[in-house]
Coordinates of C-alpha atoms and ligand atoms in Angstrom, one line a residue:
M910 CA 83.4 156.3 98.4
G911 CA 82.0 153.3 100.2
K912 CA 81.6 151.4 97.0
L913 CA 85.1 152.3 95.9
A914 CA 86.5 151.1 99.2
V915 CA 84.7 147.8 98.9
G916 CA 85.9 147.5 95.4
V917 CA 89.5 148.0 96.3
A918 CA 89.2 145.6 99.3
V919 CA 87.7 143.0 97.1
G920 CA 90.5 143.6 94.4
V921 CA 93.2 143.3 97.0
A922 CA 91.7 140.1 98.4
V923 CA 91.4 138.5 95.0
A924 CA 95.0 139.5 94.2
T925 CA 96.2 138.1 97.5
C926 CA 94.4 134.9 96.9
A927 CA 95.8 134.6 93.4
V928 CA 99.4 135.2 94.8
A929 CA 98.8 132.8 97.6
G930 CA 97.4 130.3 95.0
V931 CA 100.6 130.7 92.9
V932 CA 102.8 130.3 96.0
V933 CA 100.9 127.3 97.2
G934 CA 100.9 125.8 93.7
R935 CA 104.6 126.3 93.4
R936 CA 105.2 124.8 96.8
L937 CA 103.0 121.8 95.9
R938 CA 104.9 121.4 92.7
S939 CA 108.3 121.6 94.3
R940 CA 107.2 119.3 97.1
R941 CA 106.1 116.8 94.4
K942 CA 109.4 117.1 92.6
W943 CA 111.2 116.6 95.9
R944 CA 109.1 113.6 96.6
R945 CA 110.1 112.2 93.2
V946 CA 113.9 112.5 93.8
V947 CA 113.4 111.0 97.3
G948 CA 111.5 108.3 95.5
V949 CA 114.5 107.5 93.3
L950 CA 116.7 107.3 96.4
R951 CA 114.2 105.0 98.3
E952 CA 114.0 102.7 95.3
L953 CA 117.8 102.6 95.1
E954 CA 118.0 101.8 98.8
E955 CA 115.5 99.0 98.5
S956 CA 117.2 97.4 95.5
C957 CA 120.7 97.7 97.2
E958 CA 119.6 96.2 100.5
T959 CA 122.1 93.8 101.9
P960 CA 120.6 92.4 105.2
V961 CA 122.8 89.8 106.8
G962 CA 120.5 87.0 105.6
R963 CA 121.1 88.0 102.0
L964 CA 124.9 88.3 102.6
K965 CA 124.9 84.8 104.0
Q966 CA 123.3 83.6 100.8
V967 CA 126.1 85.3 98.9
V968 CA 128.6 83.6 101.2
D969 CA 127.1 80.2 100.4
A970 CA 126.9 81.0 96.7
M971 CA 130.6 82.0 96.6
A972 CA 131.6 78.8 98.4
V973 CA 129.5 76.6 96.1
E974 CA 130.8 78.4 93.0
M975 CA 134.4 77.9 94.2
H976 CA 133.7 74.3 94.5
A977 CA 132.1 74.1 91.1
G978 CA 135.1 76.0 89.5
L979 CA 137.5 73.5 91.1
A980 CA 135.5 70.5 90.0
S981 CA 135.7 71.0 86.3
E982 CA 137.0 73.4 83.7
G983 CA 134.2 75.9 82.9
G984 CA 132.2 74.5 85.9
S985 CA 131.5 78.0 87.2
K986 CA 131.9 81.6 86.3
L987 CA 134.7 81.5 88.7
K988 CA 137.7 80.3 86.8
M989 CA 139.6 79.1 89.8
L990 CA 143.0 79.1 88.0
L991 CA 145.9 77.0 89.1
T992 CA 149.0 79.0 90.0
F993 CA 151.5 76.2 90.8
V994 CA 152.5 78.3 93.8
D995 CA 152.6 75.5 96.4
R996 CA 154.4 77.2 99.2
L997 CA 154.8 80.8 100.3
P998 CA 157.7 82.9 101.6
N999 CA 158.2 82.6 105.3
G1000 CA 160.7 85.4 106.1
S1001 CA 163.9 83.4 105.6
E1002 CA 164.4 84.4 102.0
I1003 CA 167.8 86.0 101.3
G1004 CA 169.4 88.0 98.5
T1005 CA 168.6 90.6 95.9
Y1006 CA 165.6 89.9 93.6
Y1007 CA 163.7 91.8 90.9
A1008 CA 160.1 92.0 89.8
L1009 CA 158.2 93.3 86.8
D1010 CA 154.5 94.1 87.4
L1011 CA 152.3 94.5 84.4
G1012 CA 148.5 94.5 85.0
G1013 CA 146.9 97.9 84.5
T1014 CA 147.6 101.5 83.7
N1015 CA 150.8 101.4 85.6
F1016 CA 153.8 99.2 85.1
R1017 CA 156.4 98.7 87.9
V1018 CA 160.0 97.6 88.1
L1019 CA 161.2 96.6 91.5
R1020 CA 164.3 95.4 93.3
V1021 CA 164.3 94.1 96.9
Q1022 CA 167.2 93.1 99.1
L1023 CA 166.1 90.4 101.5
G1024 CA 167.8 90.0 104.9
G1025 CA 167.2 86.3 105.3
T1026 CA 165.8 86.4 108.8
R1027 CA 162.6 87.6 110.4
S1028 CA 161.0 88.9 107.3
S1029 CA 163.4 91.8 106.9
I1030 CA 163.4 93.7 103.7
L1031 CA 166.7 95.6 103.8
S1032 CA 165.9 97.8 100.8
K1033 CA 163.2 98.3 98.3
D1034 CA 163.4 100.3 95.1
V1035 CA 160.3 100.7 92.9
K1036 CA 159.9 102.6 89.7
R1037 CA 156.5 103.2 88.3
Q1038 CA 155.6 104.1 84.7
R1039 CA 152.4 104.6 82.8
I1040 CA 152.0 102.2 79.9
P1041 CA 151.7 104.4 76.8
Q1042 CA 148.2 104.0 75.4
H1043 CA 149.3 102.9 71.9
L1044 CA 151.3 100.0 73.3
M1045 CA 148.2 98.5 74.9
T1046 CA 146.8 97.7 71.4
S1047 CA 150.1 97.3 69.5
T1048 CA 152.2 94.1 69.1
S1049 CA 153.6 91.9 71.8
E1050 CA 157.1 92.8 70.5
D1051 CA 156.5 96.5 71.0
L1052 CA 155.1 95.9 74.5
F1053 CA 157.9 93.7 75.7
D1054 CA 160.5 96.0 74.1
F1055 CA 159.1 98.8 76.2
I1056 CA 159.0 96.7 79.4
T1057 CA 162.5 95.4 79.0
S1058 CA 164.0 98.7 78.0
K1059 CA 162.6 100.2 81.3
L1060 CA 164.1 97.2 83.2
K1061 CA 167.4 97.8 81.5
Q1062 CA 167.5 101.5 82.5
F1063 CA 166.6 100.5 86.0
V1064 CA 169.4 97.9 86.2
E1065 CA 171.9 100.2 84.7
Q1066 CA 171.2 102.9 87.2
E1067 CA 171.7 100.7 90.3
E1068 CA 174.7 101.4 92.4
T1069 CA 173.9 99.8 95.7
V1070 CA 173.9 96.1 94.6
S1071 CA 176.7 94.1 96.0
E1072 CA 179.3 92.6 93.6
A1073 CA 178.2 89.1 94.6
A1074 CA 174.7 89.9 93.4
Q1075 CA 176.0 91.4 90.2
S1076 CA 178.2 88.4 89.4
R1077 CA 175.3 86.0 89.0
T1078 CA 172.3 86.1 86.8
R1079 CA 169.6 88.4 88.2
E1080 CA 166.4 86.6 89.0
L1081 CA 163.0 88.1 88.6
G1082 CA 159.4 87.5 89.2
F1083 CA 156.9 88.6 86.6
T1084 CA 153.5 89.7 87.8
F1085 CA 151.1 89.5 84.9
S1086 CA 147.6 90.3 86.0
F1087 CA 145.5 89.0 83.2
P1088 CA 143.8 85.6 83.0
V1089 CA 146.5 83.1 82.3
K1090 CA 146.4 79.3 82.0
Q1091 CA 149.5 78.2 83.9
I1092 CA 151.2 74.9 83.4
S1093 CA 154.0 75.5 86.0
I1094 CA 155.1 78.3 88.2
R1095 CA 157.2 79.7 85.4
S1096 CA 155.1 79.1 82.5
G1097 CA 151.6 80.2 81.4
F1098 CA 149.6 81.0 78.3
L1099 CA 147.5 84.2 77.9
I1100 CA 143.7 83.3 77.8
R1101 CA 142.5 86.8 77.0
W1102 CA 143.3 90.5 77.6
T1103 CA 141.3 92.7 80.0
K1104 CA 141.6 96.3 81.3
G1105 CA 141.9 97.9 77.9
F1106 CA 144.7 95.8 76.5
A1107 CA 144.1 94.1 73.1
I1108 CA 147.3 92.7 71.5
E1109 CA 146.0 90.0 69.3
D1110 CA 149.3 88.2 68.6
M1111 CA 149.8 87.5 72.3
I1112 CA 146.6 85.5 72.9
G1113 CA 147.5 81.8 73.5
C1114 CA 151.2 82.6 73.7
E1115 CA 153.6 81.5 76.4
I1116 CA 154.3 84.6 78.4
I1117 CA 157.7 83.9 80.0
E1118 CA 159.2 82.8 76.6
R1119 CA 158.2 86.2 75.2
L1120 CA 159.7 88.0 78.2
Q1121 CA 162.9 85.9 78.1
A1122 CA 163.3 86.6 74.3
A1123 CA 162.9 90.3 74.9
L1124 CA 165.5 90.2 77.8
M1125 CA 167.9 88.5 75.5
K1126 CA 167.4 91.0 72.7
K1127 CA 168.3 93.7 75.2
G1128 CA 171.4 91.9 76.3
L1129 CA 170.1 91.6 79.8
D1130 CA 171.4 88.7 81.8
M1131 CA 168.2 88.1 83.8
C1132 CA 166.1 85.1 84.3
A1133 CA 162.3 85.1 85.0
T1134 CA 161.7 82.4 87.5
V1135 CA 158.1 82.9 88.4
L1136 CA 154.9 84.1 86.7
V1137 CA 152.2 85.3 89.0
N1138 CA 149.0 87.3 89.2
D1139 CA 148.9 90.4 91.4
T1140 CA 146.8 88.8 94.2
V1141 CA 149.2 85.9 94.4
G1142 CA 152.0 88.5 95.0
I1143 CA 149.8 90.1 97.7
L1144 CA 149.3 86.6 99.4
A1145 CA 153.1 86.0 99.2
L1146 CA 153.9 89.3 100.9
G1147 CA 151.1 88.7 103.5
H1148 CA 152.5 85.3 104.3
Y1149 CA 156.1 86.6 104.4
Y1150 CA 155.0 88.8 107.4
D1151 CA 152.5 86.5 108.9
A1152 CA 152.3 82.7 108.5
D1153 CA 148.6 82.7 109.3
T1154 CA 147.8 84.4 106.0
V1155 CA 145.6 82.1 103.9
A1156 CA 144.1 84.4 101.3
A1157 CA 144.5 87.8 99.5
V1158 CA 142.1 90.2 98.1
K1159 CA 142.5 93.2 95.9
I1160 CA 139.9 95.9 95.7
G1161 CA 141.2 98.7 93.4
T1162 CA 140.3 99.6 89.8
G1163 CA 139.1 96.0 89.5
T1164 CA 138.9 93.2 92.1
N1165 CA 140.2 89.7 92.5
A1166 CA 141.1 87.2 95.2
C1167 CA 143.3 84.1 95.7
Y1168 CA 143.8 81.6 98.5
M1169 CA 145.6 78.5 99.5
E1170 CA 143.6 75.4 98.7
R1171 CA 144.2 71.7 99.4
A1172 CA 145.6 70.0 96.3
D1173 CA 143.1 67.2 96.6
A1174 CA 140.2 69.6 96.6
I1175 CA 141.3 70.8 93.1
I1176 CA 139.3 68.0 91.5
K1177 CA 139.7 69.3 87.9
C1178 CA 143.4 68.6 88.1
Q1179 CA 143.5 64.9 89.1
G1180 CA 146.8 63.6 90.5
L1181 CA 148.1 67.1 91.2
L1182 CA 151.1 66.5 93.4
T1183 CA 152.6 69.4 95.4
S1184 CA 155.3 69.4 97.9
S1185 CA 153.0 71.0 100.5
G1186 CA 149.8 69.3 99.5
A1187 CA 148.3 72.7 98.7
M1188 CA 148.3 75.2 96.0
V1189 CA 147.3 78.9 95.6
V1190 CA 144.2 79.2 93.4
N1191 CA 143.6 82.5 91.6
M1192 CA 139.8 82.8 91.8
E1193 CA 139.3 85.6 89.2
W1194 CA 136.4 86.5 91.6
G1195 CA 135.4 89.6 89.7
N1196 CA 133.5 87.3 87.4
F1197 CA 131.5 85.7 90.3
W1198 CA 127.7 85.8 89.8
S1199 CA 124.8 84.8 91.9
S1200 CA 121.1 85.6 91.8
H1201 CA 121.4 86.6 95.4
L1202 CA 123.4 89.7 94.5
P1203 CA 121.2 92.8 94.9
R1204 CA 121.1 94.2 91.4
T1205 CA 119.5 97.5 90.3
T1206 CA 118.4 98.8 86.9
Y1207 CA 121.6 101.0 87.0
D1208 CA 123.7 97.9 87.2
I1209 CA 121.9 96.2 84.4
E1210 CA 122.2 99.3 82.1
M1211 CA 125.9 99.8 82.9
D1212 CA 126.5 96.1 82.2
M1213 CA 124.6 96.2 78.9
E1214 CA 126.6 99.2 77.7
S1215 CA 129.9 97.8 78.8
P1216 CA 132.4 96.1 76.4
N1217 CA 132.0 92.8 78.4
P1218 CA 128.2 92.4 79.1
N1219 CA 127.4 89.5 81.5
D1220 CA 131.0 89.3 82.6
Q1221 CA 132.7 90.6 85.7
G1222 CA 129.4 91.0 87.4
F1223 CA 130.8 91.0 91.0
E1224 CA 133.5 93.4 90.0
K1225 CA 131.0 95.8 88.5
M1226 CA 129.2 96.1 91.9
I1227 CA 132.4 96.4 94.0
S1228 CA 135.4 98.0 92.3
G1229 CA 136.6 101.5 91.8
M1230 CA 136.3 101.5 88.1
Y1231 CA 132.5 101.1 88.3
L1232 CA 131.0 102.7 91.5
G1233 CA 131.4 106.2 90.2
D1234 CA 129.4 105.3 87.1
I1235 CA 126.6 103.7 89.1
F1236 CA 126.4 107.0 91.1
R1237 CA 126.4 109.0 87.9
R1238 CA 123.4 107.0 86.6
V1239 CA 121.4 107.5 89.8
L1240 CA 122.1 111.2 89.7
L1241 CA 121.1 111.4 86.1
R1242 CA 117.9 109.7 86.8
M1243 CA 117.2 112.2 89.7
C1244 CA 117.9 115.1 87.4
E1245 CA 115.5 113.7 84.8
E1246 CA 112.8 113.2 87.3
S1247 CA 112.9 116.7 88.7
D1248 CA 114.7 120.0 88.5
V1249 CA 115.9 120.0 92.1
F1250 CA 119.4 119.9 90.6
G1251 CA 118.5 122.4 87.9
P1252 CA 118.6 121.5 84.2
V1253 CA 120.2 118.2 83.3
S1254 CA 123.9 118.7 82.9
S1255 CA 125.4 117.3 79.7
K1256 CA 128.3 116.1 81.8
L1257 CA 126.1 113.6 83.4
L1258 CA 125.6 111.9 80.1
I1259 CA 129.3 111.0 79.8
P1260 CA 130.0 107.5 81.0
F1261 CA 132.7 107.2 83.7
V1262 CA 132.9 111.0 84.0
L1263 CA 133.0 110.7 87.8
E1264 CA 136.0 108.9 89.2
M1265 CA 136.0 107.0 92.4
P1266 CA 138.2 109.3 94.4
L1267 CA 135.8 112.1 93.8
M1268 CA 132.8 110.0 94.8
A1269 CA 134.7 109.0 98.0
A1270 CA 135.5 112.7 98.7
M1271 CA 131.8 113.6 98.5
H1272 CA 130.8 110.7 100.7
E1273 CA 133.3 111.7 103.3
D1274 CA 132.7 115.4 103.1
D1275 CA 132.5 116.5 106.8
T1276 CA 132.1 120.2 106.2
P1277 CA 128.8 121.3 107.9
D1278 CA 127.4 122.7 104.6
L1279 CA 128.8 120.0 102.4
K1280 CA 131.3 122.4 100.5
V1281 CA 133.2 119.5 98.9
V1282 CA 130.0 118.1 97.5
A1283 CA 129.0 121.5 96.1
A1284 CA 132.5 122.0 94.6
I1285 CA 132.6 118.6 92.9
L1286 CA 129.0 118.9 91.5
R1287 CA 129.9 122.3 90.2
E1288 CA 133.4 121.7 88.8
K1289 CA 133.2 118.1 87.7
L1290 CA 129.6 117.7 86.7
E1291 CA 128.7 121.4 85.9
I1292 CA 125.7 121.3 88.3
Q1293 CA 125.5 124.7 89.9
D1294 CA 123.8 126.0 93.1
V1295 CA 122.5 122.8 94.5
P1296 CA 120.6 123.4 97.7
L1297 CA 121.9 121.9 100.9
K1298 CA 119.2 119.3 101.3
A1299 CA 119.8 118.1 97.7
R1300 CA 123.5 117.9 98.5
R1301 CA 122.6 115.7 101.4
L1302 CA 120.8 113.4 99.0
V1303 CA 123.9 113.2 96.9
V1304 CA 125.9 112.0 99.9
K1305 CA 123.2 109.4 100.6
V1306 CA 123.5 108.0 97.1
C1307 CA 127.3 107.6 97.5
D1308 CA 126.6 105.9 100.8
V1309 CA 124.1 103.4 99.4
V1310 CA 126.4 102.5 96.5
T1311 CA 129.6 102.2 98.6
R1312 CA 127.9 100.3 101.5
R1313 CA 126.5 97.7 99.1
A1314 CA 130.0 97.3 97.5
A1315 CA 131.8 96.9 100.8
R1316 CA 129.3 94.5 102.3
L1317 CA 129.4 92.3 99.2
A1318 CA 133.2 92.3 99.3
A1319 CA 132.9 91.1 102.9
A1320 CA 130.5 88.3 101.9
G1321 CA 133.0 87.3 99.2
I1322 CA 135.8 87.1 101.8
V1323 CA 133.6 85.0 104.1
G1324 CA 132.8 82.8 101.1
I1325 CA 136.5 81.9 100.9
L1326 CA 136.8 81.3 104.6
K1327 CA 133.8 79.0 104.4
K1328 CA 135.3 77.1 101.5
I1329 CA 138.4 76.4 103.6
G1330 CA 136.6 75.8 106.8
R1331 CA 137.7 79.0 108.5
D1332 CA 134.3 80.7 109.0
G1333 CA 133.4 78.9 112.2
T1334 CA 130.6 76.8 110.7
G1335 CA 132.6 73.7 109.6
G1336 CA 132.9 74.7 106.0
I1337 CA 130.8 74.0 102.9
T1338 CA 129.1 70.8 104.2
G1339 CA 128.2 72.6 107.4
S1340 CA 129.4 69.6 109.5
R1341 CA 131.2 71.0 112.4
S1342 CA 134.2 68.8 112.9
R1343 CA 136.2 68.6 116.1
S1344 CA 139.1 70.6 114.7
D1345 CA 136.7 73.5 114.1
A1346 CA 135.8 73.6 117.8
K1347 CA 138.8 75.9 118.3
M1348 CA 138.9 78.6 115.7
R1349 CA 142.3 79.2 114.3
R1350 CA 143.7 82.7 113.7
T1351 CA 143.1 83.5 110.0
V1352 CA 144.7 86.4 108.2
V1353 CA 143.6 87.8 104.8
A1354 CA 146.0 90.2 103.1
V1355 CA 144.2 93.1 101.5
E1356 CA 145.3 95.7 99.0
G1357 CA 143.7 98.3 96.7
S1358 CA 142.8 101.9 97.2
L1359 CA 139.1 101.3 98.0
Y1360 CA 140.2 99.4 101.1
T1361 CA 143.3 101.4 102.0
S1362 CA 142.2 105.0 101.1
Y1363 CA 138.4 105.0 101.5
M1364 CA 137.6 104.8 105.2
M1365 CA 133.9 104.5 104.8
F1366 CA 134.3 101.5 102.5
R1367 CA 136.7 99.8 105.0
E1368 CA 134.4 100.5 107.9
Y1369 CA 131.4 99.0 106.1
L1370 CA 133.4 96.0 105.1
H1371 CA 134.5 95.3 108.6
E1372 CA 131.0 95.9 110.0
A1373 CA 129.6 93.3 107.6
L1374 CA 132.3 90.8 108.4
N1375 CA 131.4 91.0 112.0
E1376 CA 127.7 90.7 111.2
I1377 CA 128.1 87.6 109.0
L1378 CA 130.7 85.8 111.2
G1379 CA 129.4 86.9 114.6
E1380 CA 131.9 88.5 117.0
D1381 CA 133.2 85.2 118.4
V1382 CA 134.4 84.1 115.1
A1383 CA 135.3 87.5 113.7
Q1384 CA 137.8 88.1 116.4
H1385 CA 139.9 85.4 114.9
V1386 CA 139.8 86.8 111.4
V1387 CA 142.3 89.6 110.7
L1388 CA 142.4 91.7 107.5
R1389 CA 145.9 93.0 107.1
T1390 CA 146.9 95.6 104.5
T1391 CA 150.2 95.0 102.6
E1392 CA 151.9 97.4 100.4
D1393 CA 153.2 96.8 96.8
G1394 CA 152.4 93.1 97.3
S1395 CA 151.9 92.6 93.6
C1396 CA 155.5 93.3 92.9
V1397 CA 157.3 92.6 96.2
G1398 CA 155.4 89.3 96.5
A1399 CA 156.6 88.3 93.0
A1400 CA 160.2 89.1 94.0
L1401 CA 159.7 87.0 97.2
L1402 CA 158.4 84.1 95.1
A1403 CA 161.4 84.5 92.8
A1404 CA 163.6 84.2 95.8
L1405 CA 161.7 81.2 97.1
H1406 CA 162.0 79.5 93.7
S1407 CA 165.5 80.7 93.0
S1408 CA 167.8 78.4 91.1
S1409 CA 170.2 78.9 94.0
S1410 CA 167.7 77.8 96.6
S1411 CA 167.7 74.0 97.3
S1412 CA 164.0 73.2 96.8
S1413 CA 163.2 74.7 93.4
E1414 CA 162.3 71.6 91.5
G1415 CA 159.6 72.4 89.0
L1416 CA 156.1 71.5 89.9
H1417 CA 154.0 71.1 86.8
R1418 CA 150.8 69.7 85.6
R1419 CA 150.9 66.0 84.7
R1420 CA 150.1 65.6 81.1
Ligands
ADP2376 P1 145.0 99.3 90.7 O1 144.7 100.3 89.6 O2 146.1 98.4 90.5 O3 143.8 98.6 91.1 P2 144.8 100.8 93.2 O4 144.6 99.8 94.2 O5 145.6 102.0 93.6 O6 145.4 100.3 91.9 O7 143.3 101.3 92.8 C1 143.1 102.4 92.1 C2 141.6 102.6 92.0 O8 141.1 102.9 93.3 C3 141.3 103.8 91.1 O9 141.0 103.4 89.8 C4 140.1 104.4 91.8 O10 138.9 103.8 91.3 C5 140.2 103.9 93.3 N1 140.7 105.0 94.2 C6 141.8 105.7 94.1 N2 141.9 106.5 95.2 C7 140.8 106.4 95.9 C8 140.3 107.0 97.1 N3 140.9 107.9 97.7 N4 139.1 106.6 97.5 C9 138.4 105.7 96.9 N5 138.8 105.1 95.7 C10 140.0 105.4 95.3
MG2377 MG1 147.5 96.8 89.8

């Protein structure tokens, strides 16, 4: 009996040890896996770091590149395109004007009725349409036929326009948000398509001529008086409301900026004479690049797999089209490193599967158990039953990617301010002149869903602006959101350059 009891006891002890061993082993393994995913996060955090010192280097690089882009054609990755917009609306514009806005997935037709005093827009009517996919790669004739047929429908449906307005040729601004080489405010040639458009016969063509021919074909008595880029429209609208507005930034699907520059600083265009001594410059800042930008292996891989490697480097770190894909790449790497998220979901292998609004929703999930994160992982990425602590990690990844984007956008904005001597340091040369002693109020008009609809992005951007500028200077810098600037601004510029306004003499490049 005694022997049996000992035997049983020993058996139980051995079994217990074995079970304990398995449990401990499992725990160790799971701890190791957890450490590996946390390692991926730490590595991401380190390579995305944007301490204020680094941001200031980006500010300087932006200002220097702006200078280089203005000095000579091809002098920088920043194109610094001339717009021939030498003055901006001030609120006294009057009458009914139209705009066509082509620049992405949506196309807009707009009519505004301007009151003529104190920046009053009496009425605004906008119609949005999606550009049918096939037209993006068809012929220019097909594209312009489509645009002008929508414009014709819009005009035919209007009832509220006064007889006086109807009796004269309707004037319109054309917002065409692709890289264009302009030779006057109403004339420009397409350099290349972006954003999925590829209409070969349009490249190198004069854009307003094409539009005007299509208007005539449709029997529309309309005249396109200005050709602008979306950021120029945003600047125009910003300035219409607030005369201290000096620059405009768009952070949406892509990103770009423009600002008012002294004509004599545009060295690549010698002898440029403008009525105001200044001109709006379209930076095409999405293409900015500097070795000071904090780049990760995810950025490098995304760039290499993109249709435009080595281009739009700044845009690929900042804008809505790309952030979701950086996130996807990080999550994929975490899944490959460990099974904390279960088996690797095939969804994670699909480029651009996670759109920006969903990433923003996960980042801003304020439910205590991160329900939104769980739902998006489950429904969009087919990753089931993710434990809470792993969901927290997902939020952290969103945070790192978005924070870097917002802080870099802030550095870009300060770069512009530095170039025009509004950053409180005396500008690019760093020599503090007497006029800088008193900082002038400086307004930057901002549009784009990342800034307007993504609170965390906006907060990080503001925080970085304060850090870079210091509070004393930052209190003089106002970021102001405008709405539909790309098209309303084009209509305002059409009003300003209207044939019926007194000062619409054509400013153009001296040949
Ligand atoms: P555009 O396409 O002309 O840039 P928007 O400024 O509206 O127009 O930007 C749309 C882009 O913004 C979308 O492609 C998406 O990436 C991003 N986006 C849309 N909604 C949100 C949101 N709620 N939070 C974060 N990003 C968003
Ligand atoms: Mg747009």
